[in-house]
Coordinates of C-alpha atoms and ligand atoms in Angstrom, one line a residue:
M1 CA 0.0 0.0 -0.1
R2 CA 0.9 3.5 -0.5
A3 CA 1.1 6.6 1.7
A4 CA 1.9 10.3 1.3
F5 CA 4.5 11.0 3.8
F6 CA 5.1 14.6 5.0
E7 CA 8.8 15.2 5.4
G8 CA 8.6 18.8 6.7
N9 CA 9.9 21.8 4.5
R10 CA 6.7 21.7 2.4
T11 CA 7.5 18.4 0.9
F12 CA 5.5 15.1 0.5
R13 CA 7.0 11.8 -0.6
V14 CA 4.6 9.0 -1.9
G15 CA 6.0 5.6 -1.2
D16 CA 5.3 2.2 0.2
C17 CA 4.1 1.9 3.8
A18 CA 3.8 -1.1 6.0
E19 CA 0.2 -2.0 7.0
V20 CA -0.6 -1.9 10.7
A21 CA -2.7 -4.9 11.8
P22 CA -5.6 -3.9 14.0
R23 CA -5.1 -4.7 17.7
A24 CA -7.9 -5.3 20.1
G25 CA -10.6 -2.4 19.8
Q26 CA -9.1 -1.3 16.5
V27 CA -10.2 -1.7 12.8
Q28 CA -8.3 -1.4 9.6
I29 CA -9.9 0.7 6.9
K30 CA -9.2 0.5 3.1
V31 CA -9.3 4.3 2.6
E32 CA -11.2 5.5 -0.7
F33 CA -11.1 9.3 -0.4
C34 CA -9.5 11.8 2.0
G35 CA -10.3 15.6 1.9
I36 CA -7.6 18.2 2.4
C37 CA -8.6 20.7 5.0
G38 CA -7.1 24.1 6.2
T39 CA -5.5 22.3 9.2
D40 CA -3.5 20.0 6.8
L41 CA -2.3 23.2 4.9
H42 CA -1.3 24.6 8.2
L43 CA 0.8 21.5 9.0
F44 CA 2.3 21.7 5.5
H45 CA 3.4 25.4 6.4
G46 CA 5.3 24.1 9.6
A47 CA 2.5 24.9 12.1
M48 CA 2.2 22.5 15.2
A49 CA 5.5 20.9 14.2
H50 CA 6.0 19.8 17.8
R51 CA 3.0 17.4 17.5
L52 CA 4.3 15.8 14.5
T53 CA 6.7 12.8 14.3
L54 CA 8.3 13.0 10.8
P55 CA 7.7 11.5 8.3
H56 CA 4.1 12.1 9.1
V57 CA 0.9 10.9 7.4
M58 CA -1.8 13.6 7.5
G59 CA -5.5 13.4 6.6
H60 CA -8.8 13.2 8.6
E61 CA -11.6 13.8 6.3
M62 CA -12.2 10.4 4.8
S63 CA -14.2 7.5 3.8
G64 CA -13.6 3.8 3.1
T65 CA -14.5 0.2 3.8
L66 CA -13.4 -1.9 6.7
A67 CA -10.7 -4.3 5.6
A68 CA -10.0 -6.0 9.0
V69 CA -11.5 -6.0 12.6
G70 CA -9.4 -6.4 15.7
E71 CA -10.5 -8.6 18.7
S72 CA -13.4 -7.4 20.9
V73 CA -14.8 -5.1 18.3
A74 CA -18.5 -5.6 18.3
N75 CA -21.0 -4.5 15.5
W76 CA -18.6 -4.0 12.7
R77 CA -17.6 -6.4 10.0
V78 CA -15.2 -6.4 7.0
G79 CA -16.8 -4.6 4.1
D80 CA -18.9 -2.0 6.1
R81 CA -18.7 1.5 4.6
V82 CA -17.4 4.1 7.1
T83 CA -16.1 7.4 7.9
V84 CA -14.1 8.3 11.1
R85 CA -14.7 11.0 13.8
P86 CA -10.9 11.6 14.4
L87 CA -10.9 12.2 17.9
D88 CA -9.3 10.0 20.7
P89 CA -10.1 11.6 24.2
C90 CA -8.5 10.4 27.5
G91 CA -11.8 9.6 29.1
A92 CA -10.5 10.8 32.6
C93 CA -9.9 14.6 32.6
P94 CA -12.4 17.2 33.9
A95 CA -13.7 17.9 30.4
C96 CA -14.3 14.2 29.7
R97 CA -15.9 13.7 33.1
M98 CA -18.3 16.6 32.3
G99 CA -19.5 14.9 29.0
H100 CA -17.3 17.1 26.7
S101 CA -14.8 14.6 25.5
H102 CA -14.6 16.2 22.2
I103 CA -12.6 19.0 23.8
C104 CA -10.7 16.6 26.1
H105 CA -7.8 18.3 27.9
N106 CA -5.5 15.6 26.5
L107 CA -7.3 15.2 23.2
K108 CA -5.4 13.2 20.6
F109 CA -6.6 14.6 17.2
I110 CA -6.1 11.5 14.8
G111 CA -4.2 12.6 11.7
I112 CA -2.1 15.3 13.6
D113 CA -1.1 13.6 16.9
T114 CA -1.2 10.0 15.3
P115 CA -1.0 9.0 11.6
G116 CA -3.8 10.0 9.3
A117 CA -5.8 8.7 6.3
L118 CA -3.7 9.9 3.3
Q119 CA -2.7 6.3 2.9
G120 CA -4.2 3.1 1.3
M121 CA -4.8 1.3 4.6
W122 CA -5.5 3.1 7.9
T123 CA -5.7 1.6 11.4
V124 CA -7.9 3.5 13.9
P125 CA -9.8 2.9 17.2
A126 CA -13.3 1.3 16.5
H127 CA -15.0 4.0 18.8
T128 CA -14.3 6.6 16.0
L129 CA -16.4 4.8 13.3
H130 CA -19.7 6.1 11.8
R131 CA -21.6 4.0 9.3
L132 CA -22.3 5.4 5.8
P133 CA -25.6 4.5 4.4
D134 CA -25.6 2.9 1.0
S135 CA -27.4 6.0 -0.4
L136 CA -24.2 8.0 0.2
S137 CA -21.3 7.6 -2.1
L138 CA -17.9 7.2 -0.8
R139 CA -16.8 10.7 -2.4
E140 CA -19.8 12.3 -0.5
G141 CA -18.8 10.2 2.6
A142 CA -15.5 12.1 2.7
M143 CA -17.4 15.3 3.2
V144 CA -19.1 14.2 6.5
E145 CA -16.3 15.6 8.7
P146 CA -16.5 19.2 7.6
I147 CA -20.4 18.9 7.5
A148 CA -20.2 17.7 11.1
V149 CA -18.1 20.9 11.9
A150 CA -20.8 23.0 10.4
C151 CA -23.7 21.0 12.2
H152 CA -21.8 21.6 15.5
D153 CA -21.4 25.4 14.9
V154 CA -25.1 25.8 13.9
R155 CA -26.3 23.6 16.9
L156 CA -24.1 25.7 19.4
S157 CA -25.5 29.0 17.9
E158 CA -29.0 27.9 18.8
L159 CA -30.2 29.2 15.4
Q160 CA -33.9 28.9 14.8
A161 CA -35.9 28.7 11.6
G162 CA -36.7 32.2 10.4
E163 CA -33.7 33.8 12.2
F164 CA -31.2 35.8 10.2
A165 CA -27.6 34.7 10.1
V166 CA -24.3 36.2 8.7
V167 CA -21.5 33.8 7.8
I168 CA -18.1 35.7 7.5
G169 CA -15.9 33.6 5.3
G170 CA -17.0 31.2 2.5
G171 CA -14.4 28.6 2.5
P172 CA -15.5 24.8 2.9
I173 CA -16.5 25.4 6.5
G174 CA -18.2 28.8 5.9
I175 CA -20.2 27.5 3.0
L176 CA -21.3 24.4 4.8
I177 CA -22.5 26.5 7.7
A178 CA -24.4 28.6 5.3
L179 CA -26.0 25.5 3.7
V180 CA -26.7 23.7 7.2
A181 CA -28.2 27.1 8.3
Q182 CA -30.5 27.2 5.3
A183 CA -31.5 23.7 5.7
R184 CA -32.6 24.6 9.1
G185 CA -34.9 27.3 7.8
A186 CA -32.7 30.3 8.6
R187 CA -32.2 33.3 6.3
V188 CA -28.4 33.5 5.5
L189 CA -26.0 36.2 4.2
Q190 CA -22.5 35.0 3.5
A191 CA -19.4 37.3 3.2
E192 CA -16.5 36.1 1.0
V193 CA -13.7 37.9 -0.6
N194 CA -12.4 35.1 -3.1
P195 CA -14.3 35.7 -6.4
F196 CA -14.5 32.0 -7.2
R197 CA -15.9 31.1 -3.9
L198 CA -18.3 34.0 -4.0
Q199 CA -19.7 32.9 -7.3
L200 CA -19.9 29.3 -6.1
A201 CA -22.0 30.3 -3.1
R202 CA -24.2 32.4 -5.4
D203 CA -24.6 29.5 -7.7
L204 CA -25.6 27.3 -4.8
G205 CA -28.3 29.7 -3.9
I206 CA -26.8 31.6 -1.0
D207 CA -27.0 35.2 -0.9
A208 CA -23.4 36.2 -0.9
V209 CA -21.5 39.4 -1.0
N210 CA -17.9 40.6 -1.1
P211 CA -17.4 42.7 2.1
V212 CA -14.7 44.7 0.4
D213 CA -17.1 46.5 -1.8
T214 CA -20.3 46.2 0.3
D215 CA -21.5 48.1 3.4
L216 CA -22.1 44.9 5.4
P217 CA -23.7 46.5 8.4
A218 CA -26.0 48.6 6.3
L219 CA -27.0 45.5 4.3
V220 CA -27.8 43.5 7.4
N221 CA -29.9 46.3 8.8
Q222 CA -31.8 46.4 5.4
H223 CA -32.5 42.7 5.7
T224 CA -33.6 42.8 9.3
G225 CA -35.6 46.0 9.6
G226 CA -32.6 47.8 11.3
A227 CA -32.5 45.2 14.1
G228 CA -29.2 43.3 13.1
A229 CA -28.4 39.7 12.7
D230 CA -29.6 37.0 15.1
V231 CA -26.4 35.1 14.7
V232 CA -23.0 36.0 13.2
F233 CA -20.4 33.0 12.5
E234 CA -16.8 34.2 12.1
V235 CA -15.2 31.6 9.8
S236 CA -12.8 33.7 7.9
G237 CA -9.9 33.6 10.5
S238 CA -9.2 37.2 9.4
A239 CA -8.4 40.4 11.5
A240 CA -11.2 42.1 9.2
G241 CA -13.7 39.3 10.1
C242 CA -13.1 39.8 13.9
E243 CA -13.4 43.5 13.4
M244 CA -16.7 43.2 11.5
M245 CA -18.4 40.4 13.7
T246 CA -19.2 42.7 16.6
R247 CA -20.9 45.3 14.2
L248 CA -23.6 43.0 12.8
P249 CA -25.5 41.3 15.6
R250 CA -28.9 42.6 17.0
T251 CA -29.5 43.3 20.6
R252 CA -28.7 40.1 22.6
G253 CA -27.4 38.6 19.3
R254 CA -25.0 35.7 19.2
I255 CA -21.5 35.5 17.7
V256 CA -20.0 32.1 17.2
V257 CA -16.2 31.9 16.5
V258 CA -15.3 28.9 14.5
A259 CA -12.0 30.2 12.9
I260 CA -8.6 29.5 14.3
Y261 CA -6.2 32.4 14.5
A262 CA -2.4 32.3 14.4
E263 CA -2.3 35.6 16.5
P264 CA -4.6 37.0 19.2
Q265 CA -7.2 39.3 17.5
K266 CA -8.5 42.7 18.3
V267 CA -12.3 42.7 19.2
D268 CA -14.5 45.6 20.1
L269 CA -15.7 44.5 23.5
F270 CA -17.7 47.7 23.8
R271 CA -20.3 46.2 21.6
F272 CA -20.9 43.3 24.0
F273 CA -21.9 45.8 26.7
W274 CA -23.8 48.1 24.3
R275 CA -26.0 45.4 22.7
E276 CA -25.7 42.7 25.4
L277 CA -24.1 40.3 22.8
K278 CA -23.1 36.7 23.6
L279 CA -19.9 35.1 22.4
A280 CA -19.5 31.3 22.0
G281 CA -16.6 29.3 20.8
A282 CA -17.0 26.1 18.8
R283 CA -14.4 23.3 18.4
V284 CA -14.8 20.3 16.2
Y285 CA -17.9 18.1 16.8
E286 CA -19.6 15.5 19.0
A287 CA -21.0 12.1 18.0
E288 CA -24.5 13.5 17.4
D289 CA -23.1 16.1 15.0
F290 CA -21.6 13.2 12.9
D291 CA -24.9 11.4 12.9
G292 CA -26.7 14.7 11.9
A293 CA -24.1 15.3 9.2
I294 CA -24.6 11.8 7.7
R295 CA -28.4 12.2 7.8
L296 CA -28.1 15.7 6.0
A297 CA -25.7 14.3 3.4
A298 CA -27.9 11.3 2.7
S299 CA -30.8 13.5 2.4
G300 CA -29.5 14.9 -0.8
K301 CA -30.2 18.4 0.4
L302 CA -26.5 19.5 0.2
P303 CA -24.8 20.0 -3.2
L304 CA -21.7 18.2 -2.3
D305 CA -20.9 17.4 -5.9
R306 CA -20.4 21.2 -6.4
L307 CA -18.4 21.6 -3.3
I308 CA -15.9 18.9 -4.3
T309 CA -14.1 20.9 -7.0
D310 CA -11.1 18.5 -7.5
V311 CA -10.3 14.7 -6.9
L312 CA -6.6 14.0 -7.3
P313 CA -4.3 11.0 -6.8
L314 CA -2.0 10.8 -3.7
S315 CA 0.8 11.6 -6.1
R316 CA -0.6 15.2 -6.7
L317 CA -1.1 16.1 -2.9
E318 CA 1.8 18.7 -2.9
E319 CA 0.3 20.3 -6.0
A320 CA -3.1 20.4 -4.2
M321 CA -1.4 22.1 -1.2
H322 CA 0.0 24.8 -3.5
R323 CA -3.3 25.4 -5.1
M324 CA -5.0 25.9 -1.8
E325 CA -2.4 28.1 -0.4
R326 CA -2.8 30.4 -3.6
G327 CA -6.5 30.6 -2.4
G328 CA -7.5 30.1 -6.1
D329 CA -10.3 28.5 -7.9
C330 CA -10.9 25.5 -5.5
M331 CA -13.3 24.7 -2.7
K332 CA -12.8 21.0 -1.4
I333 CA -10.1 18.9 -2.8
L334 CA -10.3 15.2 -2.4
V335 CA -7.4 12.7 -2.7
S336 CA -8.2 9.3 -3.9
C337 CA -6.2 7.0 -1.9
T338 CA -6.6 3.7 -3.8
D339 CA -3.8 2.9 -6.2
Ligands
LIG1 N1 -13.7 25.1 15.1 C1 -13.2 24.1 14.5 O1 -13.1 22.9 15.1 C2 -12.7 24.2 13.2 C3 -12.7 23.2 12.3 C4 -12.3 23.3 10.9 C5 -11.7 24.6 10.6 N2 -11.7 25.5 11.5 C6 -11.2 26.9 11.0 O2 -12.2 27.6 10.5 C7 -11.8 28.4 9.5 C8 -12.4 28.1 8.1 O3 -12.0 26.9 7.7 P1 -11.9 26.7 6.1 O4 -11.5 25.3 5.9 O5 -13.2 27.0 5.5 O6 -10.9 27.7 5.7 P2 -10.5 28.6 4.5 O7 -9.1 29.3 4.8 O8 -10.5 27.8 3.2 O9 -11.7 29.7 4.3 C9 -11.6 31.0 4.8 C10 -12.4 31.8 3.8 O10 -12.5 33.1 4.4 C11 -12.3 34.1 3.3 N3 -12.0 35.5 3.8 C12 -10.7 35.8 4.2 N4 -10.8 37.2 4.8 C13 -12.2 37.4 4.8 C14 -12.9 38.6 5.0 N5 -12.3 39.7 5.6 N6 -14.3 38.5 4.9 C15 -14.8 37.5 4.4 N7 -14.1 36.3 3.9 C16 -12.9 36.3 4.2 C17 -11.2 33.4 2.5 O11 -11.3 33.9 1.2 C18 -11.5 31.9 2.6 O12 -12.3 31.6 1.5 C19 -10.3 28.3 9.5 O13 -9.7 29.3 10.4 C20 -10.1 26.9 10.1 O14 -8.8 26.8 10.7 C21 -12.1 25.5 12.8
LIG2 ZN1 -10.4 19.2 8.7
LIG3 ZN1 -10.1 13.8 28.6

């Protein structure tokens, strides 16, 4: 089997890799597709280097079929179609004991802290598995992880049908938040600066604008009778997005910060006092978000085919990273992991 080994210094080497037989409680998956996400791009750029043992295999947005099942694994059989919720919590820390194991103090993120899915065969704990229904293709199945991020963010925002939401940033996560929010019956305005992504959002029926040439607070007021947005999602990871997010919510509106920032950001705290705003952070997902994401994907309500702009072989992973860093004409790039 083949794997894409990250060797540091913005380089991958595709080569043979020994298969890891599943131990008790583990399964081995024949990986079909693996999506590349912003986190992988950050790793490629040298971020979180202290967490990686080089050469490192990345990847955590995947689909595949079970190839082997270790001892004491109930309910799973060879041939089952699956995706993985790539979290391995400790089970003993205060967060785990409070029922928030997805943000365990000692969380191992599979694909960063342990080897990931950009390889032909992948061995993981069986507790990470979610079953893919037959109605969902394996291509679509590789989108479940980012959809689960969006489901988690929208759930934590407590967005209700009929409410007005602004999503700042229209990358894969931002556009999925907009689509999940619309599927929940909310009205959505998306702000995105990349022309290709802006047009794709519009083509998918999302009201999307470029905040550089639009007076966003005025537009939000127009849509809401001067009240402001019920919910604002900050998904751009930009200083401009952080500056904008406090200017848009209504009285007692909610802001959900989804993006990850390399540096601490400047935020106008006065607006929290002035409009009694609420701020929530949202990190990864819980099992129910994966279940919800699989149901939503299988319902056919999400235009997943349009969001997957490229499917490339493992050998072109490095090229895919360069395309993503140019911020060009792509949304979600999938890597085909079968030879
Ligand atoms: N909370 C979590 O668990 C979690 C999970 C996945 C990703 N993330 C983070 O969420 C963010 C989004 O993820 P992604 O994969 O979509 O990343 P991405 O970088 O592909 O998308 C960000 C988008 O924001 C746009 N943008 C930049 N400045 C803007 C501005 N001022 N106004 C409007 N749009 C602007 C960019 O053009 C880009 O399309 C990233 O910061 C990522 O690290 C968080
Ligand atoms: Zn990801
Ligand atoms: Zn824990």
